[in-house]
């Protein structure tokens, strides 16, 4: 966590600095969607004595989520298989508690979200990295197969992927399912798949979404409303057990959701956020505007000769630092008041990540700096 904490410390004042052009974390830079406030306002006055009592998963929220998943993924999700949580963070912690014992290994993608590792270590689990393809950032199924050992209990996948913006096709999940079935047989223990899908609804150009839950029965899905509403401070998400998990195993897991939710520190979201789920389910940031931001930033960087992965989803843009050293690139930008995330946070010292949650105005103001710094570093790079 040291790298992340240090980076947090370094950029902490940015939100209060009107001149800073901040492309670091996926935080909002404009006022929240009015629909979010309306939804919460409609639920804030108590209608019964237990309105603000201790809550676990509210039935109304579970029903809406299960129906939404049935529509989106074409699988027969049941309300009882949905655990409402404090965002995807809460759901991921719950999955670790459900499927892994202290000392177990959990396979994670690299580059991947920088919190998997610290969360695993805090749960006394051992992160094992499986590299994505270094050029396309596709899943490398062989790398995952090599990372699995007799101590592996969970494999984590993330599509649409942070930081690369890649969305993986069904064929990748079919190949992964074969590997996981085979490895589970070989090692005599079931390997679970955690599909981290907080960006599931943030996709561009009508790109299809396939969940691995449709390919590998032993899958659980975590989700967060923090991304699609761009309101990560209002903690709401869920863990969904796939309906394809055999009935007996699913029944045992259902029974474990509540006690393990308590054990990880009452990982349930607050009452008002849960009551708001029916109204929030269909609410989204403006995807057309996000696509325009992506196109503007992507186009400018490509024109400047920067190697960038064209995001198919998420609100991130992943590129290779001009000159090859992301630290120099980020430092040169910071000197001009432009802040991007160094790839070192993702164990990729040659890359950088830009969050497209910044305003279009910030993007327009940052582009000349990005172009000039890229030209300087490319000129100075050893040939
Ligand atoms: N998973 C990934 C890949 C993420 O990028 C994030 C947040 O950045 C999370 C999970 C956690 O989401 P939340 O903060 O909404 O719980």
Short mmCIF file of C-alpha atoms and ligand atoms in Angstrom, two decimals:
data_model
loop_
_atom_site.label_atom_id
_atom_site.label_comp_id
_atom_site.label_asym_id
_atom_site.label_seq_id
_atom_site.Cartn_x
_atom_site.Cartn_y
_atom_site.Cartn_z
CA UNK A 1 0.00 0.00 0.00
CA UNK A 2 3.05 2.26 0.49
CA UNK A 3 3.11 3.45 -3.12
CA UNK A 4 -0.58 4.27 -3.08
CA UNK A 5 -0.45 6.00 0.32
CA UNK A 6 2.57 8.03 -0.74
CA UNK A 7 0.84 9.06 -3.95
CA UNK A 8 -2.31 10.00 -2.02
CA UNK A 9 -0.22 12.19 0.28
CA UNK A 10 1.49 13.81 -2.65
CA UNK A 11 -1.67 14.88 -4.43
CA UNK A 12 -3.93 15.45 -1.43
CA UNK A 13 -4.37 19.19 -1.92
CA UNK A 14 -5.37 18.97 -5.58
CA UNK A 15 -9.12 19.15 -5.03
CA UNK A 16 -8.70 22.60 -3.43
CA UNK A 17 -6.27 23.87 -6.06
CA UNK A 18 -8.32 25.59 -8.78
CA UNK A 19 -5.36 25.73 -11.16
CA UNK A 20 -4.41 22.05 -10.89
CA UNK A 21 -5.38 19.88 -13.85
CA UNK A 22 -6.09 16.66 -12.00
CA UNK A 23 -6.32 13.36 -13.92
CA UNK A 24 -5.32 11.07 -11.05
CA UNK A 25 -8.14 9.27 -9.22
CA UNK A 26 -11.57 8.52 -10.70
CA UNK A 27 -13.22 11.22 -8.61
CA UNK A 28 -16.02 13.58 -9.68
CA UNK A 29 -15.00 17.02 -10.93
CA UNK A 30 -18.53 18.30 -11.43
CA UNK A 31 -21.62 18.32 -9.20
CA UNK A 32 -23.24 14.91 -8.78
CA UNK A 33 -26.19 13.75 -10.89
CA UNK A 34 -29.40 15.44 -9.63
CA UNK A 35 -31.09 12.02 -9.84
CA UNK A 36 -28.79 10.73 -7.09
CA UNK A 37 -29.77 13.48 -4.66
CA UNK A 38 -33.44 13.12 -5.64
CA UNK A 39 -33.32 9.36 -4.99
CA UNK A 40 -31.74 9.78 -1.56
CA UNK A 41 -33.98 12.74 -0.64
CA UNK A 42 -37.04 10.62 -1.36
CA UNK A 43 -35.87 8.07 1.24
CA UNK A 44 -34.51 10.23 3.98
CA UNK A 45 -37.66 10.65 6.12
CA UNK A 46 -38.34 7.57 8.26
CA UNK A 47 -41.52 5.66 7.36
CA UNK A 48 -41.30 3.12 10.17
CA UNK A 49 -39.55 2.74 13.50
CA UNK A 50 -36.96 0.45 11.95
CA UNK A 51 -36.19 2.78 9.01
CA UNK A 52 -32.75 3.45 10.44
CA UNK A 53 -32.37 0.20 12.39
CA UNK A 54 -29.39 -2.08 11.78
CA UNK A 55 -29.69 -3.30 8.19
CA UNK A 56 -28.18 -6.19 6.29
CA UNK A 57 -29.34 -6.65 2.69
CA UNK A 58 -32.73 -5.02 2.06
CA UNK A 59 -35.09 -7.32 0.16
CA UNK A 60 -36.24 -4.52 -2.20
CA UNK A 61 -32.62 -3.82 -3.18
CA UNK A 62 -31.83 -7.51 -3.67
CA UNK A 63 -34.87 -7.92 -5.93
CA UNK A 64 -33.96 -4.97 -8.12
CA UNK A 65 -30.33 -6.08 -8.41
CA UNK A 66 -31.27 -9.68 -9.27
CA UNK A 67 -33.71 -8.49 -11.95
CA UNK A 68 -31.07 -6.15 -13.39
CA UNK A 69 -28.50 -8.95 -13.52
CA UNK A 70 -31.00 -11.28 -15.19
CA UNK A 71 -31.54 -8.66 -17.92
CA UNK A 72 -27.90 -7.75 -18.35
CA UNK A 73 -26.25 -11.15 -18.15
CA UNK A 74 -29.06 -13.51 -19.19
CA UNK A 75 -28.58 -15.67 -16.09
CA UNK A 76 -31.37 -16.47 -13.61
CA UNK A 77 -30.03 -14.57 -10.56
CA UNK A 78 -32.14 -14.87 -7.38
CA UNK A 79 -32.58 -12.10 -4.78
CA UNK A 80 -31.29 -14.37 -1.99
CA UNK A 81 -27.96 -14.63 -3.80
CA UNK A 82 -27.30 -10.90 -3.65
CA UNK A 83 -25.43 -9.42 -0.69
CA UNK A 84 -25.64 -5.63 -0.62
CA UNK A 85 -22.28 -4.17 0.40
CA UNK A 86 -20.33 -0.99 0.94
CA UNK A 87 -19.30 -0.63 -2.68
CA UNK A 88 -17.12 -3.08 -4.55
CA UNK A 89 -14.55 -2.81 -1.75
CA UNK A 90 -17.04 -4.42 0.65
CA UNK A 91 -18.03 -7.07 -1.88
CA UNK A 92 -14.42 -8.01 -2.64
CA UNK A 93 -13.62 -8.35 1.08
CA UNK A 94 -16.71 -10.51 1.48
CA UNK A 95 -15.60 -12.76 -1.40
CA UNK A 96 -12.14 -13.16 0.13
CA UNK A 97 -13.76 -14.13 3.45
CA UNK A 98 -16.15 -16.58 1.72
CA UNK A 99 -13.61 -18.52 -0.31
CA UNK A 100 -10.14 -18.20 1.17
CA UNK A 101 -8.45 -19.25 4.41
CA UNK A 102 -5.40 -17.54 5.90
CA UNK A 103 -2.33 -18.39 3.83
CA UNK A 104 -4.25 -19.19 0.64
CA UNK A 105 -3.09 -17.73 -2.64
CA UNK A 106 -5.22 -15.45 -4.80
CA UNK A 107 -4.31 -14.77 -8.43
CA UNK A 108 -4.65 -11.13 -9.54
CA UNK A 109 -4.07 -9.41 -12.89
CA UNK A 110 -1.08 -7.15 -13.49
CA UNK A 111 -1.49 -4.36 -14.37
CA UNK A 112 -4.56 -4.28 -12.21
CA UNK A 113 -6.29 -2.26 -9.51
CA UNK A 114 -3.75 -1.26 -6.85
CA UNK A 115 -5.96 -2.25 -3.88
CA UNK A 116 -6.15 -6.01 -4.57
CA UNK A 117 -2.72 -6.59 -3.04
CA UNK A 118 -3.12 -4.58 0.17
CA UNK A 119 -6.62 -5.98 0.71
CA UNK A 120 -5.31 -9.53 0.31
CA UNK A 121 -2.42 -8.94 2.68
CA UNK A 122 -4.77 -7.43 5.27
CA UNK A 123 -6.85 -10.62 5.00
CA UNK A 124 -3.73 -12.79 5.52
CA UNK A 125 -3.92 -14.00 1.92
CA UNK A 126 -1.09 -14.15 -0.58
CA UNK A 127 -1.38 -12.21 -3.84
CA UNK A 128 0.04 -14.03 -6.86
CA UNK A 129 0.40 -11.89 -9.95
CA UNK A 130 -0.54 -13.05 -13.42
CA UNK A 131 0.66 -10.67 -16.12
CA UNK A 132 -1.69 -9.51 -18.87
CA UNK A 133 -0.36 -9.45 -22.42
CA UNK A 134 2.24 -6.63 -22.29
CA UNK A 135 1.09 -5.03 -25.56
CA UNK A 136 -2.66 -5.64 -25.93
CA UNK A 137 -3.38 -6.12 -22.20
CA UNK A 138 -5.55 -9.08 -23.14
CA UNK A 139 -5.94 -11.82 -20.55
CA UNK A 140 -2.98 -14.20 -20.76
CA UNK A 141 -4.67 -17.48 -19.93
CA UNK A 142 -1.36 -19.37 -19.83
CA UNK A 143 0.01 -16.86 -17.32
CA UNK A 144 -3.04 -17.47 -15.10
CA UNK A 145 -2.58 -21.24 -15.46
CA UNK A 146 1.08 -20.91 -14.42
CA UNK A 147 0.15 -18.76 -11.42
CA UNK A 148 -2.21 -21.41 -9.98
CA UNK A 149 -0.79 -23.72 -7.31
CA UNK A 150 -2.32 -26.22 -4.85
CA UNK A 151 -2.79 -23.25 -2.46
CA UNK A 152 -4.88 -21.15 -4.89
CA UNK A 153 -8.44 -20.51 -3.75
CA UNK A 154 -9.52 -17.54 -5.91
CA UNK A 155 -8.68 -16.05 -9.30
CA UNK A 156 -9.65 -12.38 -9.69
CA UNK A 157 -10.52 -10.91 -13.09
CA UNK A 158 -11.66 -7.39 -13.94
CA UNK A 159 -13.55 -6.34 -17.07
CA UNK A 160 -13.91 -3.54 -18.11
CA UNK A 161 -10.40 -3.35 -16.72
CA UNK A 162 -8.75 -0.72 -14.59
CA UNK A 163 -6.29 0.69 -15.68
CA UNK A 164 -6.30 -0.48 -19.31
CA UNK A 165 -9.95 0.05 -20.29
CA UNK A 166 -10.01 -3.36 -21.99
CA UNK A 167 -13.25 -5.38 -22.14
CA UNK A 168 -12.68 -9.12 -22.56
CA UNK A 169 -14.75 -11.29 -24.92
CA UNK A 170 -16.64 -14.45 -24.08
CA UNK A 171 -13.95 -16.53 -25.82
CA UNK A 172 -11.42 -15.43 -23.16
CA UNK A 173 -13.77 -16.57 -20.37
CA UNK A 174 -14.37 -19.91 -22.08
CA UNK A 175 -10.62 -20.51 -22.23
CA UNK A 176 -10.21 -19.42 -18.60
CA UNK A 177 -13.06 -21.70 -17.51
CA UNK A 178 -11.24 -24.70 -19.03
CA UNK A 179 -8.07 -23.82 -17.15
CA UNK A 180 -9.92 -23.38 -13.84
CA UNK A 181 -11.84 -26.64 -14.23
CA UNK A 182 -8.66 -28.51 -15.03
CA UNK A 183 -6.68 -26.90 -12.17
CA UNK A 184 -9.52 -27.55 -9.69
CA UNK A 185 -9.46 -31.22 -10.73
CA UNK A 186 -5.68 -31.46 -10.55
CA UNK A 187 -5.39 -29.86 -7.12
CA UNK A 188 -8.47 -31.51 -5.66
CA UNK A 189 -10.02 -28.22 -4.56
CA UNK A 190 -12.48 -25.84 -6.14
CA UNK A 191 -10.91 -22.65 -7.48
CA UNK A 192 -13.38 -19.76 -7.34
CA UNK A 193 -13.56 -16.93 -9.84
CA UNK A 194 -14.19 -13.39 -8.57
CA UNK A 195 -15.35 -11.19 -11.41
CA UNK A 196 -14.74 -7.58 -10.39
CA UNK A 197 -17.26 -5.64 -12.51
CA UNK A 198 -17.68 -2.14 -11.07
CA UNK A 199 -17.26 -0.62 -14.56
CA UNK A 200 -19.67 -3.05 -16.23
CA UNK A 201 -22.04 -0.32 -17.37
CA UNK A 202 -19.29 2.08 -18.46
CA UNK A 203 -18.57 0.93 -22.00
CA UNK A 204 -18.03 2.75 -25.28
CA UNK A 205 -19.13 2.23 -28.88
CA UNK A 206 -21.77 -0.37 -27.96
CA UNK A 207 -19.07 -2.92 -27.11
CA UNK A 208 -20.67 -6.13 -25.82
CA UNK A 209 -20.17 -7.21 -22.24
CA UNK A 210 -19.66 -10.86 -21.36
CA UNK A 211 -19.39 -11.90 -17.72
CA UNK A 212 -17.28 -14.95 -16.90
CA UNK A 213 -20.23 -16.04 -14.75
CA UNK A 214 -21.81 -17.37 -17.96
CA UNK A 215 -18.75 -19.53 -18.72
CA UNK A 216 -17.57 -20.78 -15.32
CA UNK A 217 -20.29 -21.77 -12.82
CA UNK A 218 -18.12 -21.19 -9.74
CA UNK A 219 -18.16 -17.42 -10.15
CA UNK A 220 -19.18 -14.51 -7.92
CA UNK A 221 -19.58 -10.97 -9.21
CA UNK A 222 -18.84 -7.78 -7.35
CA UNK A 223 -20.29 -4.46 -8.43
CA UNK A 224 -20.35 -0.84 -7.29
CA UNK A 225 -22.76 2.01 -7.99
CA UNK A 226 -19.90 4.42 -7.21
CA UNK A 227 -18.57 4.29 -10.77
CA UNK A 228 -21.69 4.53 -12.91
CA UNK A 229 -23.04 7.33 -10.66
CA UNK A 230 -19.58 8.87 -10.26
CA UNK A 231 -20.30 9.18 -6.55
CA UNK A 232 -17.81 6.82 -4.90
CA UNK A 233 -18.31 8.48 -1.51
CA UNK A 234 -21.86 7.10 -1.33
CA UNK A 235 -20.94 3.51 -0.60
CA UNK A 236 -23.16 1.00 -2.36
CA UNK A 237 -22.44 -2.22 -4.22
CA UNK A 238 -23.09 -5.93 -4.04
CA UNK A 239 -21.69 -9.41 -4.25
CA UNK A 240 -23.78 -11.74 -6.43
CA UNK A 241 -23.52 -15.52 -6.32
CA UNK A 242 -23.91 -17.00 -9.78
CA UNK A 243 -27.15 -18.98 -10.21
CA UNK A 244 -25.02 -21.62 -11.95
CA UNK A 245 -23.27 -22.52 -8.69
CA UNK A 246 -24.71 -25.95 -7.81
CA UNK A 247 -27.67 -25.64 -5.42
CA UNK A 248 -26.11 -27.21 -2.35
CA UNK A 249 -22.93 -25.13 -2.51
CA UNK A 250 -24.99 -22.01 -3.21
CA UNK A 251 -27.17 -22.69 -0.18
CA UNK A 252 -24.11 -22.91 2.07
CA UNK A 253 -22.77 -19.67 0.62
CA UNK A 254 -26.12 -17.90 1.12
CA UNK A 255 -26.02 -18.90 4.78
CA UNK A 256 -22.49 -17.53 5.11
CA UNK A 257 -23.20 -14.10 3.59
CA UNK A 258 -24.67 -12.56 6.74
CA UNK A 259 -22.20 -13.84 9.36
CA UNK A 260 -19.22 -13.07 7.12
CA UNK A 261 -20.63 -9.63 6.36
CA UNK A 262 -20.57 -9.02 10.11
CA UNK A 263 -17.16 -10.57 10.50
CA UNK A 264 -15.57 -8.21 8.00
CA UNK A 265 -16.86 -5.25 9.98
CA UNK A 266 -20.51 -4.86 9.02
CA UNK A 267 -19.80 -4.55 5.30
CA UNK A 268 -23.42 -3.63 4.52
CA UNK A 269 -24.30 -0.25 2.98
CA UNK A 270 -26.43 2.24 4.83
CA UNK A 271 -30.20 2.20 4.85
CA UNK A 272 -30.86 5.22 2.61
CA UNK A 273 -28.54 4.03 -0.14
CA UNK A 274 -30.26 0.65 -0.13
CA UNK A 275 -33.77 2.14 -0.22
CA UNK A 276 -32.63 4.23 -3.20
CA UNK A 277 -31.61 1.22 -5.32
CA UNK A 278 -34.80 1.10 -7.47
CA UNK A 279 -34.21 4.72 -8.48
CA UNK A 280 -30.45 4.36 -8.86
CA UNK A 281 -30.45 1.19 -10.93
CA UNK A 282 -31.14 3.02 -14.20
CA UNK A 283 -29.16 6.19 -13.45
CA UNK A 284 -25.82 6.80 -15.16
CA UNK A 285 -23.24 9.45 -15.87
CA UNK A 286 -23.49 10.93 -19.34
CA UNK A 287 -21.82 8.24 -21.46
CA UNK A 288 -21.93 10.33 -24.66
CA UNK A 289 -19.96 13.09 -22.92
CA UNK A 290 -17.52 10.56 -21.48
CA UNK A 291 -16.98 9.15 -24.97
CA UNK A 292 -16.27 12.67 -26.26
CA UNK A 293 -13.68 13.13 -23.52
CA UNK A 294 -12.10 9.82 -24.35
CA UNK A 295 -11.96 10.68 -28.04
CA UNK A 296 -10.49 14.13 -27.38
CA UNK A 297 -7.75 12.88 -25.07
CA UNK A 298 -7.02 9.69 -27.00
CA UNK A 299 -6.88 11.53 -30.33
CA UNK A 300 -4.54 14.23 -29.00
CA UNK A 301 -2.15 11.68 -27.47
CA UNK A 302 -2.08 9.50 -30.57
CA UNK A 303 -1.43 12.58 -32.73
CA UNK A 304 1.46 13.43 -30.39
CA UNK A 305 2.96 9.99 -31.03
CA UNK A 306 2.09 8.56 -27.59
CA UNK A 307 1.24 4.83 -27.46
CA UNK A 308 -2.22 4.60 -25.85
CA UNK A 309 -4.64 1.71 -25.39
CA UNK A 310 -8.02 2.84 -26.74
CA UNK A 311 -10.41 2.29 -23.83
CA UNK A 312 -13.42 0.09 -24.59
CA UNK A 313 -14.78 0.76 -21.11
CA UNK A 314 -14.02 2.43 -17.70
CA UNK A 315 -13.10 6.10 -17.42
CA UNK A 316 -9.36 5.55 -17.65
CA UNK A 317 -6.86 5.89 -20.42
CA UNK A 318 -3.66 3.86 -20.25
CA UNK A 319 -0.54 4.85 -22.12
CA UNK A 320 3.16 4.25 -22.44
CA UNK A 321 5.18 7.19 -21.17
CA UNK A 322 6.98 9.14 -23.89
CA UNK A 323 10.70 8.58 -23.39
CA UNK A 324 9.94 5.30 -21.57
CA UNK A 325 10.09 6.53 -17.95
CA UNK A 326 6.71 7.36 -16.43
CA UNK A 327 8.28 9.06 -13.40
CA UNK A 328 10.00 11.67 -15.63
CA UNK A 329 6.80 12.09 -17.64
CA UNK A 330 4.67 12.63 -14.51
CA UNK A 331 7.25 14.98 -12.93
CA UNK A 332 7.48 17.10 -16.08
CA UNK A 333 3.69 17.33 -16.21
CA UNK A 334 3.42 18.16 -12.49
CA UNK A 335 5.83 21.05 -13.01
CA UNK A 336 3.18 22.41 -15.40
CA UNK A 337 0.29 21.75 -13.01
CA UNK A 338 -0.95 18.59 -14.78
CA UNK A 339 -1.31 15.48 -12.63
CA UNK A 340 -1.61 11.95 -14.00
CA UNK A 341 -1.12 8.63 -12.24
CA UNK A 342 2.30 6.99 -12.62
CA UNK A 343 2.21 3.38 -13.78
CA UNK A 344 4.40 2.38 -10.81
CA UNK A 345 1.16 2.21 -8.78
CA UNK A 346 0.22 -0.65 -11.10
CA UNK A 347 3.74 -2.13 -11.15
CA UNK A 348 4.26 -0.73 -14.65
CA UNK A 349 6.99 1.94 -14.41
CA UNK A 350 6.83 2.69 -18.15
CA UNK A 351 3.15 3.54 -18.22
CA UNK A 352 0.73 6.17 -16.93
CA UNK A 353 -3.03 6.40 -16.34
CA UNK A 354 -5.30 9.34 -17.04
CA UNK A 355 -8.73 9.58 -15.41
CA UNK A 356 -11.32 10.95 -17.82
CA UNK A 357 -13.57 12.08 -14.98
CA UNK A 358 -11.89 15.50 -15.28
CA UNK A 359 -13.91 18.21 -17.05
CA UNK A 360 -13.67 18.77 -20.81
CA UNK A 361 -12.23 22.19 -20.04
CA UNK A 362 -9.41 20.59 -18.00
CA UNK A 363 -8.78 18.15 -20.84
CA UNK A 364 -8.55 21.00 -23.35
CA UNK A 365 -6.20 22.94 -21.09
CA UNK A 366 -4.00 19.90 -20.37
CA UNK A 367 -3.57 18.71 -23.95
CA UNK A 368 -0.99 21.33 -25.04
CA UNK A 369 1.11 20.44 -21.95
CA UNK A 370 0.86 16.71 -22.64
CA UNK A 371 1.85 17.27 -26.27
CA UNK A 372 4.81 19.50 -25.41
CA UNK A 373 6.13 17.23 -22.65
CA UNK A 374 5.78 14.20 -24.94
CA UNK A 375 7.77 15.98 -27.65
CA UNK A 376 10.50 17.00 -25.16
CA UNK A 377 10.88 13.52 -23.69
CA UNK A 378 10.79 11.78 -27.06
CA UNK A 379 13.50 14.17 -28.33
CA UNK A 380 15.70 13.51 -25.26
CA UNK A 381 15.15 9.73 -25.21
CA UNK A 382 18.25 7.63 -25.94
CA UNK A 383 18.01 6.01 -29.39
N1 LIG B 1 -12.43 -2.67 -8.38
C1 LIG B 1 -11.82 -1.85 -9.25
C2 LIG B 1 -11.19 -2.43 -10.47
C3 LIG B 1 -11.77 -0.47 -9.02
O1 LIG B 1 -11.14 0.32 -9.89
C4 LIG B 1 -12.37 0.05 -7.84
C5 LIG B 1 -12.31 1.49 -7.53
O2 LIG B 1 -11.51 2.21 -8.08
C6 LIG B 1 -13.02 -0.84 -6.99
C7 LIG B 1 -13.03 -2.20 -7.28
C8 LIG B 1 -13.69 -0.35 -5.74
O3 LIG B 1 -14.87 0.36 -6.06
P1 LIG B 1 -15.70 1.15 -4.94
O4 LIG B 1 -14.78 2.22 -4.40
O5 LIG B 1 -16.82 1.77 -5.66
O6 LIG B 1 -16.04 0.21 -3.88
#
